[in-house]
Amino acid sequence: MRFEKINDVLGTANRGNPAESGLCTLCRADCTGKCETWKSSLVGRKLLYPRDFGLVTAGANNNTHVGVSYNSLRIQGYAYGSSGLSEQMTSDPDDCIFPNVDLATEFGNTIKTKSRLPLMTGALGSTFIAAKYWDSFAIGCALTGIPIVIGENVVGVDKESTLSGGKILKAPELDRRIDTYLRYYDGYGAIIVQLNVEDTRNGVAEYVAERYGNKCIIELKWGQGAKNIGGEIQVTSLDYAIFLKERGYVVDPNPALPEVREAFAKGAIKSFARHSRLGATNLSTVEMVREDFMKSVEYLRSLGFDRISLKTGSYGMEELAMAIKFASDAGLDLLTIDGSGGGTGMSPWNMMQSWGVPSINLHSKAYEYATILAAKGQKVVDLSFAGGFALEDSIFKGLALGAPFTKLICMGRGIMIPGFLGANIEGVLHPERKEQVNGNWNNLPKSIAALGNSPEEIFASYFDVQEKVGQKEMANIPYGAIAMWTMADKLGCGIQQLLAGARKFRIDQLSRDDLFAANRETAQETGIVHISDANNESAMRILAA
């Protein structure tokens, strides 16, 4: 593993055990810090460099790579050349500087959706943490110009929504989420609404089509990298559990049973788990899955959706091939491929630990399968890779590993951390807003108080956001959104620096040749050349000349 709990060079530390992404395996909304993602939400691009300049020197310790993982890929750099320069730029060193690297990307079949950064969120659905911090997430993503995904079951768990015969009459929580993003949408990014079995039954697609039309992308869902069953939440109210049961969900234990109600009253049962259903249990062959999928896409198009995407989880190779082939045949706009272990708002822990295909293997095979289709002359659906991404180097690696098919990296937990952090700071600085923004702190931790006592002092990108929205509008911008902009600025700058080092001045110039494998096993599994073999033939020609 790359990450130890404490990084003395950056002055960061994980509260819990670090995952492959660098985040703690258990990420808390009330955390007082200070992992790299948490701290970058405050100081931004300053965190790209070792701390205490002028007093220190620093040396890397990530030199020995064991096993197959994204950490076992390393990034190539070159001593000459440049590519991807815009028409206004020349190969002069004064032009070939990292701030001139263009990170904008786009995806889509016939209609192109633009994004200022090659990032998107994971699905933020019916978990309460997604609802509580939605304003920070949505406004932050809209301001930075990246897509955000409304996950499954949002309508079904909303007590204020009204359903009748598979038709939504009222969906205030879904409306709130869409409208919040669209308020600050400026042509970059997108709002994506996801469908699962229950959402399909409840008429979510029909509601979104009628109310919002092509302002939204609609997304079919086959699964996720964190679990191989349907979506889950946990509730602590018996009345709410009964409500969800009556809405048609699987609720465990069953709140309709007298013995369960008695156990809850006595305190033996303290919560209920709400589950979604498995999809496609009535289909038994690849051909049946294809037919059903094509009918679903055709129906969504008949509702008026011009942009449709698919999210698939870390199933095996057959399902991966189906997802890429069917999505390409159907002319979908995006396919998100989520490897294990993905992040989650709620999943069985040991299921997360043991199910599915790890991201590096799944993404490597996705590139292989996409290449096979492209070699046959087929237009391949644009891809987004998900499952364990948080920092700029892993984003670079994911984009390069899947190039030229991969347009975006999907980040789940990493993109949520600034929302939590900003809300906690806002709740302390403005106690009257604490409940509204779901703040968890009573005082600023020392690590934040050392930066200042106002948002202007605490957030490195405060005035960048103000420049975009205007001084008056800043009163409506959650601190979590400012924190997200600050973190995105750090990630963007880091990606620019890595691309410049690879002599690529546009994100779509990335290729698999910009990576090499740190061990032979990783080279074999990914198809990325081993470090000692990369450009070795060219080296031999130089020596022989």
XYZ file of C-alpha atoms in Angstrom:
545
model
C 0.000 0.000 0.000
C 1.172 3.498 -0.766
C -0.305 5.303 2.227
C 0.835 5.239 5.822
C -1.299 6.860 8.508
C 1.008 9.864 8.854
C 2.640 11.810 6.010
C 5.281 13.978 7.639
C 6.214 15.647 4.344
C 2.762 17.141 3.752
C 1.796 17.432 7.393
C -1.240 15.209 6.878
C -2.566 12.223 8.808
C -5.357 9.697 8.493
C -7.681 9.417 11.472
C -8.329 5.765 10.560
C -6.705 3.157 8.357
C -5.875 4.478 4.870
C -7.421 2.821 1.814
C -5.775 2.618 -1.614
C -7.235 6.038 -2.446
C -5.534 7.669 0.553
C -8.870 8.230 2.294
C -9.661 6.504 5.573
C -11.619 3.293 5.125
C -14.258 4.910 7.375
C -14.705 8.585 6.475
C -16.632 10.649 9.043
C -18.647 13.791 8.336
C -17.566 15.189 11.726
C -13.857 14.462 11.211
C -11.458 17.113 12.517
C -8.763 16.068 10.062
C -6.467 15.782 8.527
C -5.996 13.480 5.523
C -4.651 14.933 2.276
C -8.106 15.388 0.733
C -9.419 17.058 3.918
C -6.503 19.491 4.121
C -6.521 20.271 0.383
C -10.097 21.509 0.830
C -8.617 24.346 2.904
C -5.199 25.192 1.485
C -5.693 23.936 -2.070
C -2.676 23.687 -4.352
C -0.254 24.619 -1.559
C -0.600 20.987 -0.446
C 1.100 19.815 -3.640
C 4.438 20.629 -2.022
C 6.335 19.593 1.130
C 5.662 21.805 4.118
C 8.026 24.283 5.785
C 9.895 25.429 2.675
C 13.350 26.759 3.510
C 13.757 24.523 6.542
C 13.490 21.102 4.924
C 14.447 18.767 2.141
C 12.250 15.787 1.259
C 12.667 12.335 -0.258
C 10.140 9.855 -1.667
C 9.542 6.555 0.130
C 7.142 4.992 -2.391
C 9.751 3.033 -4.330
C 8.896 -0.640 -3.841
C 5.652 -1.843 -5.384
C 4.222 -5.219 -4.435
C 1.157 -6.776 -6.041
C -1.226 -5.509 -8.697
C -2.848 -2.131 -7.993
C -3.009 1.414 -9.302
C -0.115 2.108 -6.938
C 1.957 -0.320 -8.996
C 1.648 1.952 -12.018
C 4.076 4.842 -12.303
C 3.945 7.932 -14.473
C 6.362 8.482 -17.351
C 8.172 11.748 -17.887
C 10.142 12.854 -20.932
C 13.168 15.076 -21.493
C 12.115 16.539 -24.828
C 9.116 17.261 -27.062
C 5.581 18.542 -26.564
C 2.126 17.691 -27.903
C -1.450 18.905 -27.613
C -0.601 22.581 -27.943
C -3.463 24.932 -28.779
C -3.386 27.107 -31.881
C -2.334 30.082 -29.773
C 0.666 28.234 -28.340
C 4.046 27.299 -29.748
C 6.610 24.757 -28.589
C 8.585 27.588 -27.011
C 9.304 26.924 -23.303
C 7.489 30.142 -22.454
C 4.296 28.555 -23.774
C 4.912 25.020 -22.531
C 4.255 25.700 -18.865
C 1.924 23.661 -16.721
C -0.733 26.390 -16.183
C -1.320 26.225 -19.955
C -2.346 22.549 -19.843
C -5.979 22.275 -20.950
C -7.940 19.976 -18.605
C -11.340 20.433 -20.259
C -12.952 17.256 -21.561
C -16.225 16.193 -23.108
C -18.256 13.030 -23.472
C -21.277 11.935 -25.426
C -22.392 10.205 -28.598
C -24.043 12.877 -30.735
C -24.509 15.600 -28.114
C -21.277 16.503 -26.326
C -21.375 17.307 -22.620
C -18.471 19.515 -21.547
C -16.601 19.350 -18.245
C -13.939 21.763 -16.993
C -12.094 18.957 -15.233
C -12.000 15.230 -16.106
C -13.983 14.421 -12.957
C -17.518 13.491 -11.952
C -19.157 12.413 -8.711
C -20.292 8.962 -7.796
C -24.005 8.393 -7.251
C -25.274 10.418 -4.282
C -28.595 8.751 -3.607
C -30.932 7.991 -0.730
C -28.318 7.867 2.018
C -28.993 10.608 4.547
C -25.448 11.935 4.278
C -26.055 12.675 0.584
C -29.259 14.551 1.396
C -27.798 16.530 4.312
C -24.813 17.881 2.390
C -26.383 18.102 -1.064
C -26.202 21.894 -1.305
C -22.429 21.805 -0.820
C -21.962 18.941 -3.263
C -24.251 20.293 -5.976
C -23.197 23.933 -5.841
C -19.535 22.960 -5.598
C -19.803 20.726 -8.659
C -21.785 23.309 -10.632
C -19.254 26.044 -9.872
C -16.276 23.866 -10.792
C -18.092 22.641 -13.899
C -18.193 18.881 -13.396
C -21.093 16.370 -13.569
C -22.911 15.234 -10.443
C -25.028 12.080 -10.135
C -28.279 11.837 -8.182
C -28.294 8.217 -7.089
C -31.068 5.691 -6.704
C -34.170 5.753 -4.469
C -34.278 9.497 -3.785
C -38.000 9.697 -4.576
C -38.917 6.446 -2.854
C -37.494 7.394 0.550
C -38.834 10.954 0.489
C -41.762 11.170 2.915
C -42.986 14.299 1.141
C -43.130 12.684 -2.305
C -46.482 11.527 -3.647
C -46.829 8.389 -5.776
C -49.891 6.957 -7.430
C -50.000 3.912 -9.693
C -46.376 4.148 -10.784
C -46.652 7.893 -11.417
C -44.976 10.604 -9.364
C -47.270 13.457 -8.487
C -44.788 15.277 -6.272
C -41.057 14.767 -5.616
C -39.729 17.709 -3.578
C -36.372 16.159 -2.637
C -35.559 15.213 -6.238
C -36.620 18.686 -7.374
C -34.451 20.298 -4.712
C -31.404 18.366 -5.821
C -31.821 19.109 -9.513
C -32.757 22.759 -9.055
C -29.840 23.435 -6.696
C -27.341 22.286 -9.309
C -29.056 24.007 -12.228
C -29.067 27.348 -10.399
C -25.277 27.592 -10.856
C -24.871 25.491 -14.004
C -23.071 27.511 -16.688
C -22.747 25.053 -19.572
C -20.043 22.829 -18.074
C -20.916 19.657 -16.189
C -24.273 17.890 -16.045
C -26.936 16.623 -13.675
C -27.342 12.841 -14.023
C -30.370 11.052 -12.539
C -29.952 7.351 -11.855
C -32.621 4.638 -12.061
C -32.830 1.303 -10.252
C -35.668 -1.223 -10.105
C -37.756 0.791 -7.643
C -37.144 4.072 -9.469
C -38.346 2.466 -12.693
C -41.515 1.233 -10.973
C -42.075 4.628 -9.383
C -41.893 6.496 -12.687
C -38.777 8.576 -11.983
C -37.750 8.704 -15.653
C -41.184 9.893 -16.739
C -41.223 12.576 -14.031
C -37.751 13.885 -14.899
C -38.523 13.872 -18.637
C -41.740 15.813 -18.190
C -40.391 18.334 -15.687
C -36.779 18.836 -16.796
C -36.417 17.322 -20.266
C -32.882 17.355 -21.617
C -31.554 19.424 -18.745
C -30.798 16.036 -17.185
C -28.963 12.906 -18.295
C -30.803 9.716 -17.335
C -28.739 6.764 -16.124
C -29.497 3.055 -16.050
C -27.798 1.120 -13.270
C -26.404 -2.403 -13.224
C -24.532 -2.205 -9.950
C -21.638 -0.601 -8.097
C -18.187 -1.458 -6.835
C -19.087 -1.545 -3.139
C -21.679 -4.330 -3.160
C -23.352 -6.909 -5.352
C -26.890 -6.358 -4.038
C -29.263 -3.391 -4.274
C -28.934 -0.037 -2.539
C -29.322 0.146 1.209
C -29.978 2.659 3.954
C -30.523 2.332 7.696
C -33.363 3.997 9.605
C -33.955 4.261 13.343
C -37.680 5.095 13.280
C -40.320 2.348 13.334
C -42.802 4.635 11.588
C -40.307 5.391 8.831
C -39.509 1.690 8.443
C -43.218 0.949 8.042
C -43.506 3.795 5.518
C -40.653 2.304 3.452
C -42.200 -1.150 3.679
C -45.494 0.250 2.378
C -43.580 2.001 -0.416
C -42.620 -1.464 -1.617
C -39.071 -1.757 -0.327
C -37.499 -4.767 1.355
C -37.065 -3.777 5.016
C -35.032 -5.966 7.368
C -36.123 -6.911 9.951
C -39.727 -6.737 8.796
C -41.460 -3.924 10.757
C -44.880 -5.419 9.969
C -44.222 -8.398 12.269
C -45.569 -8.040 15.835
C -42.468 -9.634 17.368
C -40.215 -7.157 15.548
C -42.286 -4.213 16.786
C -42.107 -5.548 20.335
C -38.341 -6.018 20.072
C -38.014 -2.430 18.820
C -40.162 -1.118 21.682
C -37.990 -2.984 24.221
C -34.757 -1.750 22.623
C -33.550 -5.125 21.354
C -33.839 -3.841 17.768
C -32.637 -0.281 17.268
C -32.638 0.148 13.486
C -33.967 -1.213 10.215
C -32.160 -1.738 6.906
C -33.986 -0.789 3.706
C -32.899 -2.714 0.614
C -33.476 -2.323 -3.105
C -34.126 -5.283 -5.354
C -31.727 -7.041 -7.682
C -32.184 -6.186 -11.318
C -32.694 -8.655 -14.183
C -33.527 -11.667 -12.006
C -36.109 -12.620 -14.638
C -33.512 -12.792 -17.415
C -31.412 -15.903 -17.934
C -29.308 -15.394 -21.074
C -27.059 -12.751 -22.589
C -29.491 -12.383 -25.474
C -32.366 -11.673 -23.076
C -30.296 -9.068 -21.235
C -29.430 -7.383 -24.518
C -33.042 -7.313 -25.679
C -34.261 -5.928 -22.363
C -31.503 -3.313 -22.292
C -32.201 -2.098 -25.816
C -35.916 -1.848 -25.039
C -35.131 0.221 -21.941
C -32.933 2.600 -23.929
C -35.540 2.864 -26.678
C -38.220 3.679 -24.103
C -36.074 6.374 -22.453
C -35.465 7.944 -25.855
C -39.214 7.898 -26.506
C -39.635 9.987 -23.343
C -37.387 12.606 -24.912
C -34.000 11.895 -23.314
C -31.230 12.679 -25.794
C -28.474 11.723 -23.338
C -28.440 8.341 -21.583
C -25.705 6.702 -19.536
C -25.082 3.356 -17.832
C -23.407 2.600 -14.506
C -22.045 -0.896 -13.961
C -20.281 -2.447 -11.002
C -17.359 -4.802 -10.502
C -18.966 -7.887 -12.000
C -16.929 -10.383 -14.004
C -15.734 -10.235 -17.579
C -19.001 -11.327 -19.209
C -20.953 -8.478 -17.638
C -18.161 -6.031 -18.470
C -18.225 -7.077 -22.109
C -22.022 -6.790 -22.166
C -21.899 -3.302 -20.684
C -19.344 -2.021 -23.211
C -20.877 -3.749 -26.217
C -24.523 -2.975 -25.451
C -23.797 0.642 -24.471
C -21.817 1.124 -27.679
C -24.481 -0.541 -29.836
C -27.183 1.614 -28.238
C -25.228 4.830 -28.804
C -25.106 5.701 -25.120
C -23.288 8.824 -23.999
C -21.312 7.448 -21.062
C -20.512 4.167 -19.323
C -19.208 4.360 -15.746
C -17.287 1.242 -14.689
C -16.949 0.963 -10.919
C -14.323 -1.424 -9.601
C -13.914 -3.000 -6.172
C -13.577 -1.698 -3.660
C -15.814 1.205 -4.342
C -16.965 3.645 -1.714
C -20.377 3.529 -0.087
C -22.886 5.244 2.131
C -24.009 1.818 3.332
C -22.886 -1.655 2.320
C -22.129 -4.865 4.236
C -18.501 -4.445 5.258
C -17.226 -7.944 4.505
C -19.066 -7.889 1.181
C -17.136 -4.735 0.318
C -13.920 -6.435 1.293
C -14.392 -9.596 -0.740
C -16.747 -9.152 -3.678
C -16.033 -8.253 -7.268
C -13.114 -7.362 -9.524
C -10.549 -4.848 -8.212
C -10.459 -1.587 -10.134
C -7.056 -2.088 -11.782
C -8.076 -5.463 -13.275
C -11.528 -4.323 -14.331
C -10.304 -1.125 -15.952
C -7.511 -2.929 -17.771
C -9.989 -5.380 -19.284
C -12.336 -2.511 -20.151
C -9.564 -0.988 -22.252
C -8.895 -4.360 -23.892
C -12.565 -4.898 -24.777
C -13.011 -1.326 -26.013
C -9.964 -1.774 -28.237
C -11.439 -4.946 -29.757
C -14.642 -3.092 -30.688
C -12.713 -0.105 -32.050
C -10.547 -2.386 -34.211
C -13.746 -3.700 -35.801
C -14.697 -0.142 -36.731
C -17.287 0.358 -34.000
C -17.698 3.668 -32.210
C -17.045 2.840 -28.559
C -19.057 4.471 -25.791
C -17.152 7.048 -23.742
C -15.957 5.615 -20.436
C -15.644 6.839 -16.869
C -13.567 4.824 -14.385
C -14.570 4.642 -10.712
C -13.389 2.796 -7.623
C -10.709 4.190 -5.296
C -9.734 7.521 -6.866
C -9.001 10.597 -4.758
C -5.672 12.256 -5.659
C -4.253 13.767 -8.820
C -1.782 10.974 -9.551
C -4.470 8.269 -9.440
C -6.711 10.403 -11.664
C -3.881 10.690 -14.194
C -3.292 6.936 -14.054
C -6.954 6.060 -14.559
C -7.306 8.378 -17.551
C -4.083 7.097 -19.110
C -4.862 3.423 -18.483
C -8.155 3.695 -20.365
C -7.023 6.182 -23.025
C -8.376 7.142 -25.499
C -11.750 5.796 -24.339
C -11.780 7.143 -20.778
C -13.005 10.744 -20.574
C -13.697 11.069 -16.849
C -12.714 9.709 -13.464
C -15.631 9.152 -11.102
C -14.888 10.096 -7.480
C -17.222 9.178 -4.648
C -16.033 9.736 -1.106
C -13.133 12.023 -2.049
C -15.430 14.610 -3.554
C -17.716 14.548 -0.489
C -15.064 15.359 2.115
C -14.898 19.118 1.349
C -18.677 19.262 1.709
C -18.470 17.841 5.229
C -15.526 20.020 6.166
C -17.023 23.255 4.873
C -20.331 22.585 6.643
C -18.529 21.987 9.943
C -16.586 25.248 9.600
C -19.723 27.175 8.632
C -21.580 25.790 11.655
C -18.871 27.087 13.993
C -18.453 30.518 12.402
C -22.235 30.952 12.112
C -23.898 29.006 14.970
C -27.322 30.133 13.768
C -26.749 28.076 10.599
C -25.314 24.992 12.295
C -28.477 22.914 12.131
C -29.320 24.070 8.609
C -25.909 23.126 7.182
C -25.584 19.990 9.369
C -22.450 21.162 11.126
C -20.927 18.810 13.692
C -18.418 21.018 15.540
C -18.720 23.504 18.381
C -15.230 24.927 17.904
C -12.637 25.072 15.151
C -9.895 22.446 15.491
C -6.389 23.835 16.008
C -5.400 22.813 12.466
C -8.070 25.156 11.053
C -7.852 27.927 13.637
C -4.180 28.221 12.676
C -5.318 29.280 9.198
C -7.684 31.995 10.408
C -11.088 32.743 11.846
C -13.016 33.779 8.754
C -13.820 31.999 5.485
C -11.696 34.533 3.612
C -8.665 33.438 5.663
C -9.436 29.727 5.903
C -10.187 28.837 2.269
C -7.390 29.473 -0.213
C -9.879 29.720 -3.088
C -12.466 31.953 -1.406
C -11.789 34.907 -3.684
C -11.703 32.705 -6.793
C -15.269 31.674 -6.025
C -16.198 35.284 -5.304
C -14.758 36.327 -8.653
C -17.042 33.812 -10.368
C -20.322 34.473 -8.556
C -19.899 38.037 -7.324
C -19.513 39.415 -3.803
C -23.254 39.642 -3.175
C -23.935 36.016 -4.196
C -21.275 34.707 -1.810
C -23.878 34.924 0.945
C -25.697 32.035 -0.780
C -22.654 29.824 -1.361
C -22.191 27.085 1.271
C -18.715 26.843 2.716
C -18.732 23.208 1.616
C -18.941 24.381 -1.997
C -16.015 26.768 -1.443
C -14.054 23.871 0.054
C -14.877 21.723 -2.971
C -13.645 24.415 -5.355
C -10.442 24.656 -3.268
C -9.840 20.915 -3.408
C -10.649 20.788 -7.138
C -8.144 23.588 -7.714
C -5.461 21.471 -6.048
C -6.390 18.384 -8.055
C -6.498 20.351 -11.309
C -3.123 21.962 -10.678
C -1.614 18.583 -9.781
C -2.959 16.977 -12.952
C -1.633 19.892 -15.006
C 1.817 19.412 -13.537
C 1.830 15.680 -14.245
C 0.620 16.235 -17.808
C 3.244 18.903 -18.419
C 5.903 16.509 -17.174
C 4.636 13.984 -19.712
C 4.825 16.792 -22.339
C 1.056 16.624 -22.913
C -0.687 19.996 -22.928
C -4.234 18.761 -23.454
C -5.999 16.071 -21.460
C -7.063 14.121 -24.555
C -3.395 13.627 -25.475
C -2.890 11.211 -22.585
C -2.048 7.664 -23.621
C -1.051 4.371 -22.064
C 2.527 5.170 -23.086
C 2.512 7.755 -20.299
C 2.524 4.932 -17.743
C 4.843 2.096 -16.902
C 4.386 -0.849 -14.559
C 6.501 -1.072 -11.410
C 6.449 -4.885 -11.292
C 6.123 -7.687 -13.825
C 2.799 -8.937 -12.484
C 1.188 -5.544 -12.986
C 2.656 -5.371 -16.489
C 1.113 -8.744 -17.295
C -2.329 -7.872 -15.902
C -2.620 -4.383 -17.362
C -0.707 -4.609 -20.619
C 1.356 -1.594 -19.504
C 5.037 -2.060 -20.285
C 7.413 -2.708 -17.381
C 9.653 0.166 -16.256
C 12.843 -1.520 -17.431
C 11.389 -2.276 -20.854
C 9.788 1.091 -21.590
C 11.636 2.759 -24.505
C 14.473 0.278 -24.056
C 14.744 -0.325 -27.803
C 15.170 3.406 -28.395
C 17.790 3.464 -25.645
C 19.705 0.660 -27.362
C 19.674 2.547 -30.665
C 21.118 5.598 -28.930
C 23.911 3.494 -27.438
C 24.658 1.794 -30.741
C 24.827 5.021 -32.762
